[in-house]
Amino acid sequence: QVQLVESGGGLVQAGGSLRLSCAASGSISSINTMGWYRQGPGLQRELVASITSSGWTNYADSVKGRFAISRNNAENTVYLQMNSLKPEDTAVYLCNADIRTGVSLFLRNYWGQGTQVTVSS
């Protein structure tokens, strides 16, 4: 009923930049917090950045000053601009959102399928 579709991943050299996008579609009435998580090889999934519907942002310490999260509420889309990429940023990046659908009063958490980001040294 609701889908989150990521795009923008790929292979980049250290120091380079990528911009990830995540578009939510379906019977959406409202979206609260949207965020990006990542899971590197052999590592636990971790929060990279999140943004509320009013624009408050939160970042992992490891990406502060390099990554920027933003969203377009009219298009139900969240972005992650990643600059000064490092090999340790290599991971599958997953979009996450708290979404209210149809006439429901309740929020439900949704995940995208993920997009691979590989940073070569």
XYZ file of C-alpha atoms in Angstrom, residues 41-121:
81
model
C 29.280 -5.202 5.860
C 29.177 -7.088 9.132
C 27.825 -4.073 10.991
C 24.565 -3.219 12.692
C 22.093 -0.878 11.070
C 22.652 2.677 12.275
C 20.858 5.985 11.958
C 22.609 8.394 9.599
C 20.211 11.342 9.668
C 16.569 12.146 10.266
C 14.256 15.077 9.647
C 10.851 15.880 11.098
C 7.931 17.261 9.118
C 8.765 20.721 10.469
C 12.387 20.463 9.413
C 14.255 19.591 12.610
C 17.272 17.473 11.767
C 19.426 14.975 13.602
C 22.748 13.496 12.458
C 25.077 10.737 13.506
C 28.327 12.198 14.817
C 30.261 10.407 12.080
C 28.516 12.366 9.302
C 28.040 15.802 10.877
C 29.422 18.521 8.638
C 29.581 16.181 5.610
C 25.998 15.016 5.059
C 22.816 17.067 4.803
C 19.262 15.755 4.955
C 16.324 17.614 3.445
C 12.763 16.868 2.375
C 10.036 18.022 0.061
C 6.769 17.560 1.917
C 4.645 18.268 -1.149
C 6.331 15.407 -2.998
C 6.760 13.050 -0.010
C 10.467 12.871 -0.756
C 13.562 12.934 1.422
C 17.109 13.552 0.248
C 20.564 12.901 1.621
C 23.415 14.965 0.208
C 26.673 13.207 1.021
C 29.930 15.125 0.609
C 33.541 14.311 1.461
C 32.725 10.622 1.339
C 35.056 8.175 3.063
C 35.570 4.435 2.524
C 33.920 3.828 5.905
C 30.712 5.341 4.524
C 30.368 2.252 2.322
C 27.036 0.629 3.159
C 23.513 -0.078 2.030
C 21.532 3.092 2.739
C 17.906 2.596 3.664
C 15.094 5.118 3.761
C 12.709 5.083 6.722
C 9.512 6.984 7.409
C 6.639 7.188 9.882
C 3.531 7.378 7.734
C -0.174 7.774 8.381
C -2.301 6.250 5.622
C -5.877 6.770 4.510
C -8.136 7.711 7.409
C -6.003 5.985 10.030
C -5.060 7.902 13.171
C -1.983 5.748 13.687
C 1.533 6.048 12.347
C 3.254 3.040 10.894
C 6.972 2.702 10.220
C 8.085 1.848 6.691
C 11.423 0.879 5.150
C 12.743 1.109 1.629
C 14.698 -1.669 -0.065
C 17.998 0.162 0.193
C 20.581 1.529 -2.217
C 24.255 0.572 -2.236
C 26.877 3.253 -1.697
C 30.478 2.198 -2.249
C 33.369 4.573 -1.586
C 36.735 3.523 -2.958
C 40.012 4.678 -1.431
